[in-house]
């Protein structure tokens, strides 16, 4: 049987995972899942921007 992937993701769960991703507190498998799901560059290659574009966009939304 192949690996399963969720068909949908709860927004609160995704936001918590994204926050932990930005803090470097996610297990490697979850880091890879978030990177793939949101098409993010690997954490080692991201800029040192204190407010990543994804978070900035979320804060700007009404």
Short mmCIF file of C-alpha atoms in Angstrom, two decimals:
data_model
loop_
_atom_site.label_atom_id
_atom_site.label_comp_id
_atom_site.label_asym_id
_atom_site.label_seq_id
_atom_site.Cartn_x
_atom_site.Cartn_y
_atom_site.Cartn_z
CA UNK A 1 0.00 0.00 0.00
CA UNK A 2 1.34 3.46 -0.92
CA UNK A 3 1.71 6.43 1.37
CA UNK A 4 -1.46 8.31 2.14
CA UNK A 5 -1.87 12.06 1.99
CA UNK A 6 -4.79 14.02 3.44
CA UNK A 7 -7.40 15.23 0.98
CA UNK A 8 -7.90 18.45 2.99
CA UNK A 9 -6.22 20.21 5.91
CA UNK A 10 -7.86 22.05 8.79
CA UNK A 11 -6.82 25.75 8.68
CA UNK A 12 -5.95 25.90 12.38
CA UNK A 13 -3.77 22.80 12.07
CA UNK A 14 -2.04 24.19 8.99
CA UNK A 15 -1.36 27.54 10.68
CA UNK A 16 0.10 25.78 13.74
CA UNK A 17 2.28 23.61 11.51
CA UNK A 18 3.44 26.67 9.55
CA UNK A 19 4.33 28.48 12.78
CA UNK A 20 6.35 25.50 13.99
CA UNK A 21 7.96 25.22 10.53
CA UNK A 22 9.11 28.84 10.74
CA UNK A 23 10.52 28.18 14.22
CA UNK A 24 12.29 25.01 13.05
CA UNK A 25 10.28 22.86 15.49
CA UNK A 26 8.70 20.37 13.06
CA UNK A 27 9.89 16.81 12.53
CA UNK A 28 11.68 16.35 9.20
CA UNK A 29 8.74 14.47 7.65
CA UNK A 30 6.35 17.31 8.54
CA UNK A 31 8.81 19.92 7.23
CA UNK A 32 8.90 18.12 3.89
CA UNK A 33 5.09 17.85 3.84
CA UNK A 34 4.62 21.59 4.53
CA UNK A 35 7.25 22.47 1.92
CA UNK A 36 5.50 20.32 -0.68
CA UNK A 37 1.97 21.43 0.25
CA UNK A 38 2.76 25.16 0.23
CA UNK A 39 5.58 25.01 -2.34
CA UNK A 40 8.08 26.53 0.12
CA UNK A 41 11.84 26.46 -0.35
CA UNK A 42 13.80 24.30 2.11
CA UNK A 43 14.34 25.99 5.46
CA UNK A 44 18.16 26.09 5.01
CA UNK A 45 17.81 28.23 1.87
CA UNK A 46 15.19 30.70 3.06
CA UNK A 47 16.09 34.32 3.62
CA UNK A 48 16.57 35.75 7.08
CA UNK A 49 13.43 37.87 6.63
CA UNK A 50 11.88 38.11 10.12
CA UNK A 51 8.41 38.08 8.58
CA UNK A 52 8.25 35.53 5.75
CA UNK A 53 6.08 36.47 2.73
CA UNK A 54 3.45 33.84 3.55
CA UNK A 55 2.95 35.21 7.07
CA UNK A 56 3.04 38.81 5.78
CA UNK A 57 0.31 37.99 3.23
CA UNK A 58 -1.83 36.30 5.89
CA UNK A 59 -1.56 39.33 8.16
CA UNK A 60 -2.49 41.71 5.33
CA UNK A 61 -5.65 39.76 4.44
CA UNK A 62 -8.90 41.29 5.78
#
